[in-house]
PDB file of C-alpha atoms in Angstrom:
ATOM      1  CA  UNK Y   1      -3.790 -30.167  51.158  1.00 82.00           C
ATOM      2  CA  UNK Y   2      -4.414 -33.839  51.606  1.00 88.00           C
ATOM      3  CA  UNK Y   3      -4.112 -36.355  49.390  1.00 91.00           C
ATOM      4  CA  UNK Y   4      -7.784 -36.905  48.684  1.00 90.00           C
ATOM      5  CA  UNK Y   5      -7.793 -32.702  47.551  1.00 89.00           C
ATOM      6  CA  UNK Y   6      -5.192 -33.669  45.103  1.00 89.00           C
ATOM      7  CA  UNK Y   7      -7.215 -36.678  43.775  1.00 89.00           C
ATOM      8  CA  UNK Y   8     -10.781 -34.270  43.999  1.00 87.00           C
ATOM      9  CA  UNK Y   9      -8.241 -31.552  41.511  1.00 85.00           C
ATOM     10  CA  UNK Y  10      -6.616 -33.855  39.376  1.00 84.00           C
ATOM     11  CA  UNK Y  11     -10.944 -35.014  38.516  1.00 84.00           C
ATOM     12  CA  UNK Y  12     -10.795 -38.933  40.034  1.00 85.00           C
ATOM     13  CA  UNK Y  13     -14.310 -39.843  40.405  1.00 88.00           C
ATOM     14  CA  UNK Y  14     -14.008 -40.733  44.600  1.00 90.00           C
ATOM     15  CA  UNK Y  15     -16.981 -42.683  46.177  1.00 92.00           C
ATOM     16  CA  UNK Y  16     -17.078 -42.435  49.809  1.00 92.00           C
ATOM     17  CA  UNK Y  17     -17.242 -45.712  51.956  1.00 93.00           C
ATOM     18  CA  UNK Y  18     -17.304 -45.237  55.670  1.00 91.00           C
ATOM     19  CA  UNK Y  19     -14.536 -43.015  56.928  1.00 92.00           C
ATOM     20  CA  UNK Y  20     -12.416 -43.317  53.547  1.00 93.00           C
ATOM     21  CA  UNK Y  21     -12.933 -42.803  49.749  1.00 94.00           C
ATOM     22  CA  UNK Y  22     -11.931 -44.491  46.962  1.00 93.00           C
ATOM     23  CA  UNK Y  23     -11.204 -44.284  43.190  1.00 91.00           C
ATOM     24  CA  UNK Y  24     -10.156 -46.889  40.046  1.00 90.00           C
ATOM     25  CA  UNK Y  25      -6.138 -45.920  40.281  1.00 90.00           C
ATOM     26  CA  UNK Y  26      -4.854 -43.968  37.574  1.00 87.00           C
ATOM     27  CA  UNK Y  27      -1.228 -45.019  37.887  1.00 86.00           C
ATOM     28  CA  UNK Y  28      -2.114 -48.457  36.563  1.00 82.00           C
ATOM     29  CA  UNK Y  29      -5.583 -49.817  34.824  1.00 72.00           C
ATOM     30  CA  UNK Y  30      -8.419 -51.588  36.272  1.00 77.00           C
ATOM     31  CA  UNK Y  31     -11.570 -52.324  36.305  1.00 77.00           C
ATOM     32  CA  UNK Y  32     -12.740 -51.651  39.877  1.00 83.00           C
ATOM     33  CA  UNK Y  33     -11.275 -48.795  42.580  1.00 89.00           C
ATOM     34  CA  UNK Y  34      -8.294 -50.000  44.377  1.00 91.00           C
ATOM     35  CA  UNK Y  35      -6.943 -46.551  45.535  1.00 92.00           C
ATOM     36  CA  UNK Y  36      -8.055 -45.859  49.036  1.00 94.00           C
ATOM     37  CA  UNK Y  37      -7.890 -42.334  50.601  1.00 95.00           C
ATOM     38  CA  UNK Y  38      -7.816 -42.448  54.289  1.00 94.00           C
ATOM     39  CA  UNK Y  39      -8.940 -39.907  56.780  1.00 92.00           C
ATOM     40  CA  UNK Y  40      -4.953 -39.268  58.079  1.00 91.00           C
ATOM     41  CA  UNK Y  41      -4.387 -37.830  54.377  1.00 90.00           C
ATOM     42  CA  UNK Y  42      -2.732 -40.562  53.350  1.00 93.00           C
ATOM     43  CA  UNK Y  43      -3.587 -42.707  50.306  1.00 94.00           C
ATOM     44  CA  UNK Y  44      -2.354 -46.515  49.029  1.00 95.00           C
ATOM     45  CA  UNK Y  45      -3.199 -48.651  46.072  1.00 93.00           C
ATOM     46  CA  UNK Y  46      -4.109 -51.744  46.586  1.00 92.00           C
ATOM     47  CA  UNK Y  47      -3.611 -53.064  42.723  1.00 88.00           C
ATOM     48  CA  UNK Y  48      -0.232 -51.420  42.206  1.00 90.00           C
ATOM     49  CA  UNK Y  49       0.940 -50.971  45.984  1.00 92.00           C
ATOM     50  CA  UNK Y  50       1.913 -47.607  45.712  1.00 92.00           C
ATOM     51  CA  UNK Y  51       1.426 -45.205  48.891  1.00 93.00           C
ATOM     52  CA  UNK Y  52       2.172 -41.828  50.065  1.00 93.00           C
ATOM     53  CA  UNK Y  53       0.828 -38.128  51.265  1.00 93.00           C
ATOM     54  CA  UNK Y  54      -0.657 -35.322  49.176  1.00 91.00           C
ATOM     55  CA  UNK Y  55       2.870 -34.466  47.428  1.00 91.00           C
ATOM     56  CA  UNK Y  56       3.747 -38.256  46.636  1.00 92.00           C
ATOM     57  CA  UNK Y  57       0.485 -38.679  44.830  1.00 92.00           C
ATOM     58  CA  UNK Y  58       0.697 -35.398  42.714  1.00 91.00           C
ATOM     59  CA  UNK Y  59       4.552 -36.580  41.921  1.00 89.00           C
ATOM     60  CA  UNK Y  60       2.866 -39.622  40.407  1.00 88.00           C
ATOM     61  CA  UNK Y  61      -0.442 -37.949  38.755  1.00 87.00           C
ATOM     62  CA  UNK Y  62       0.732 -35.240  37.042  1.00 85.00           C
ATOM     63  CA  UNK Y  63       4.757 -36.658  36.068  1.00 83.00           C
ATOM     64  CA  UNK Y  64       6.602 -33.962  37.767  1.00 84.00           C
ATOM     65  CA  UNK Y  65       9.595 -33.971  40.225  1.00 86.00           C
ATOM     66  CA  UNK Y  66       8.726 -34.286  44.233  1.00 87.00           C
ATOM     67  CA  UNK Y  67       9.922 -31.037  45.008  1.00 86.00           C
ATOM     68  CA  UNK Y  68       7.771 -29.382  42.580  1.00 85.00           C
ATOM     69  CA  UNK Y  69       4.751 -31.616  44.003  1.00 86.00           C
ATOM     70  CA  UNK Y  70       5.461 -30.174  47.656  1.00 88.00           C
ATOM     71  CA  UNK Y  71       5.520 -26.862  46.451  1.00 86.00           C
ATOM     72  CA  UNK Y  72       1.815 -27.022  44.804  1.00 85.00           C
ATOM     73  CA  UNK Y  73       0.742 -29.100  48.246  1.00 86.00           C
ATOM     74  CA  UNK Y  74       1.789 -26.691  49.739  1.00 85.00           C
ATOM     75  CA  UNK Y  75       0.249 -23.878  48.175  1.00 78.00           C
ATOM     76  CA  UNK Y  76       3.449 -21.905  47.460  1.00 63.00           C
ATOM     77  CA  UNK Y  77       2.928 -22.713  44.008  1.00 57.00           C
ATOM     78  CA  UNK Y  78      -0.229 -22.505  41.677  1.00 58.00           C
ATOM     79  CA  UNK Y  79      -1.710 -26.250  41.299  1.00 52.00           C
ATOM     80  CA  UNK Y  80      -2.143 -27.548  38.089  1.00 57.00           C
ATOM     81  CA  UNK Y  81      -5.559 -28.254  36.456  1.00 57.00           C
ATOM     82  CA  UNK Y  82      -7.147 -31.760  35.622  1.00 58.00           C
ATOM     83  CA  UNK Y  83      -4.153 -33.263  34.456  1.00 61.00           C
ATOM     84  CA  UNK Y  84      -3.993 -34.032  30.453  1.00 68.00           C
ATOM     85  CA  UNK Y  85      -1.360 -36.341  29.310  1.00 69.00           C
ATOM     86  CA  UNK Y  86       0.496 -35.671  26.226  1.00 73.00           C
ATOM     87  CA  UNK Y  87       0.601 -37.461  23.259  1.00 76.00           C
ATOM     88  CA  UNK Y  88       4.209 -38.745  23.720  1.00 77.00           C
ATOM     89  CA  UNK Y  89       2.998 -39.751  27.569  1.00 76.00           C
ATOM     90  CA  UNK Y  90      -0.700 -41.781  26.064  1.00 76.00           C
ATOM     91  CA  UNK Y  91       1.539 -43.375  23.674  1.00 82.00           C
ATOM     92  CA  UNK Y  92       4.273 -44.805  26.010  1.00 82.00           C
ATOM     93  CA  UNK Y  93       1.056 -45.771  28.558  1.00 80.00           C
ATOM     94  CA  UNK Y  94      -0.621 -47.515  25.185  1.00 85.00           C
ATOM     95  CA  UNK Y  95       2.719 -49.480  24.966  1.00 86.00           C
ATOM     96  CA  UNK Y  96       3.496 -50.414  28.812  1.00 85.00           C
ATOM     97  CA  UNK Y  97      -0.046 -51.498  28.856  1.00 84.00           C
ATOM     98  CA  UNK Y  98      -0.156 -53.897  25.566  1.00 89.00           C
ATOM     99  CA  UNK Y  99       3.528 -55.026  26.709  1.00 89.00           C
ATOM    100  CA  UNK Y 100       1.902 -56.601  29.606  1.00 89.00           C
ATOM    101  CA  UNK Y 101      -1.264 -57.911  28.061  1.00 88.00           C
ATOM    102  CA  UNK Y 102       0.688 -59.617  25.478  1.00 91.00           C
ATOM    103  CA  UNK Y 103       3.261 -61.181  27.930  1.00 92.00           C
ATOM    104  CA  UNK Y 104      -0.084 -62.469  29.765  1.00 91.00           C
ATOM    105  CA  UNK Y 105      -1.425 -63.647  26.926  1.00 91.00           C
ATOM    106  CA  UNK Y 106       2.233 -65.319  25.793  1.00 93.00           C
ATOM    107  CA  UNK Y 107       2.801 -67.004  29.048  1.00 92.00           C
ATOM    108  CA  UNK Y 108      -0.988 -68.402  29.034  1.00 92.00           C
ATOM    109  CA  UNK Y 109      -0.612 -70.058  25.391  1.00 92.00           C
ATOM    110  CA  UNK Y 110       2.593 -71.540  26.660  1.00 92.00           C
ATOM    111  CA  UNK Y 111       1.149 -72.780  29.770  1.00 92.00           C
ATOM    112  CA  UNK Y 112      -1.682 -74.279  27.963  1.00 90.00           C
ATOM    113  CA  UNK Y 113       0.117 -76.083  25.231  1.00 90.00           C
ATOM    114  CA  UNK Y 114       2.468 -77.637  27.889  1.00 90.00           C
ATOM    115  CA  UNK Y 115      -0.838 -79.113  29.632  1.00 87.00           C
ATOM    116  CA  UNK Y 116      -2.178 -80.298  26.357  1.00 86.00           C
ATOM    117  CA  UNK Y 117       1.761 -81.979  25.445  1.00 87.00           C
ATOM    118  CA  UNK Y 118       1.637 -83.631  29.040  1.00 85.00           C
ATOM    119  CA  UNK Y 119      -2.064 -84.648  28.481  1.00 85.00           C
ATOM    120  CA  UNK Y 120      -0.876 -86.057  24.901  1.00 82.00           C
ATOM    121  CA  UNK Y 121       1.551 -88.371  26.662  1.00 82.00           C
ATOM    122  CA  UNK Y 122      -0.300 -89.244  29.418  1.00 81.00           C
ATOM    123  CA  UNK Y 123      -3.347 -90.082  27.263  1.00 74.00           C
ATOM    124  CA  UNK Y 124      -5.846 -88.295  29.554  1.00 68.00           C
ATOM    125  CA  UNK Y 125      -8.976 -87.152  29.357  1.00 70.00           C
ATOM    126  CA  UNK Y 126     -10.567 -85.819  26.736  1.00 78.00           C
ATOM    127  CA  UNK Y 127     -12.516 -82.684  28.613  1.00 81.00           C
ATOM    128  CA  UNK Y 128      -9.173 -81.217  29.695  1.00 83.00           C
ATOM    129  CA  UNK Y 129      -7.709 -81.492  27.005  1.00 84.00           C
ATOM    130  CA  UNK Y 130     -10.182 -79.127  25.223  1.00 86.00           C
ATOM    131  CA  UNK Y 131     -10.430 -77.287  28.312  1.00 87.00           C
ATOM    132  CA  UNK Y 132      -6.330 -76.614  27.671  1.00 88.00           C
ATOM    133  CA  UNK Y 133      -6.942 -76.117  24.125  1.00 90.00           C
ATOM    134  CA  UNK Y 134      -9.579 -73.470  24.724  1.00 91.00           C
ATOM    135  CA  UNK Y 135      -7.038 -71.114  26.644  1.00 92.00           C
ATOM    136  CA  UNK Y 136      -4.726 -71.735  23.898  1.00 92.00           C
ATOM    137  CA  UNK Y 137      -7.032 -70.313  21.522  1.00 93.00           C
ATOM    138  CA  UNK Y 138      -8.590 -67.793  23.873  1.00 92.00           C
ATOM    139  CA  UNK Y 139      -4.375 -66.246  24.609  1.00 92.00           C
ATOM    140  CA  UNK Y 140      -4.492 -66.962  20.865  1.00 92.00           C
ATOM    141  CA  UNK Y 141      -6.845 -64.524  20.023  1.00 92.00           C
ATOM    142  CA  UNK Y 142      -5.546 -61.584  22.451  1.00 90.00           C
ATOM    143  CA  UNK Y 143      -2.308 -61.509  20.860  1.00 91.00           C
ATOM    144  CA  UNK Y 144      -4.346 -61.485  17.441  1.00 91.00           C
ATOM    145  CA  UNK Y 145      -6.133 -58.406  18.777  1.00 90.00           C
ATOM    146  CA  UNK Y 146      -3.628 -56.882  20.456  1.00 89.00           C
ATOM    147  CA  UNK Y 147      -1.425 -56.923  17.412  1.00 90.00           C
ATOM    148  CA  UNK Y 148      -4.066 -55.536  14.535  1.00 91.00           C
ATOM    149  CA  UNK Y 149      -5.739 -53.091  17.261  1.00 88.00           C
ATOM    150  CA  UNK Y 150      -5.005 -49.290  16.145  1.00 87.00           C
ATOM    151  CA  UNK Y 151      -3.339 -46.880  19.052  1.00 84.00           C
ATOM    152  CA  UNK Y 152      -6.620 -45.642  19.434  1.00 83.00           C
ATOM    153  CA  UNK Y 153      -8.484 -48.878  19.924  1.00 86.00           C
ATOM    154  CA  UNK Y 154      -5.562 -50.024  22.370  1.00 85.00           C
ATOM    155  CA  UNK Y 155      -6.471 -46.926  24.124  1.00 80.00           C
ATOM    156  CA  UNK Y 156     -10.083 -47.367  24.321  1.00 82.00           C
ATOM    157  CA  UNK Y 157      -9.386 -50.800  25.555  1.00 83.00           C
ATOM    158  CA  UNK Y 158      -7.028 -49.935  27.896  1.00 79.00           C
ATOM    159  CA  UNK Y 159      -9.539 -47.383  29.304  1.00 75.00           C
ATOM    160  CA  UNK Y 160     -12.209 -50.080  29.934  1.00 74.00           C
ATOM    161  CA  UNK Y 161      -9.636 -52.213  31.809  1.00 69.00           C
ATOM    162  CA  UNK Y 162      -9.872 -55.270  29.474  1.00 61.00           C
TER     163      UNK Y 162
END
């Protein structure tokens, strides 16, 4: 079993580019297809760097220990269906993933604010000033969302790579 069987089983939509295939990574989100399937079996990630063979990649799809992951590649052991997180697993997902939006959003307002301080002193130009003041309110405005936004609407979000 090769890595891109375990992707095909686990349901990753794969589109086929010259001699390799490639999907949107489930192990992290995005918004376009960063994992790349190459004809050796292999596979690598080009958004979150991770790499590997058939068992490395069921390890990391369906949570379970490498051993047990070489056993299913292997066909000693029945392989799991489409894999369906659990509750407990979607919520700690929801979490990691608005974690790191709002630290984005955190470090942008800060970032912004110092140009519009240094600006202040330096009495410079109007336009990037506003420009700095924008991304202020734009950082603003995520952690706004990100804090009212329900689990399920962090989820949805989440989904559609925002």
């Amino acid at each position: 079993m090769t890595a891109l069987d375990v992707a095909a089983g686990y349901g990753l939509p794969l589109r086929q580019k010259g001699a390799r295939y490639w999907a949107r990574c489930p192990l992290h989100g995005e918004k376009t297809a960063s994992l790349c399937f190459f004809p050796d079996g292999r596979w690598y990630c080009f958004g979150c760097h991770r790499h590997g063979d058939a068992a490395d990649l069921y390890a990391a799809l369906y949570g379970v220990p490498l051993a047990e992951a070489l056993r299913a590649v292997k066909g000693t052991e029945r392989p799991r269906g489409p894999y369906k997180p659990t509750a407990a697993e979607l919520r700690r997902r929801v979490e990691d993933w608005k974690g790191e939006r709002w630290a984005e959003a955190c470090e942008q307002k800060h970032a912004a604010r110092a140009i519009m301080m240094m600006l202040e002193k330096e009495g410079a130009g109007l336009d990037s000033y506003w420009r700095a003041a924008r991304q202020a309110g734009d950082a603003e405005d995520a952690l706004n969302l990100l804090e009212s936004a329900t689990p399920a609407q962090l989820l949805k979000m989440m989904a559609e790579g925002l």
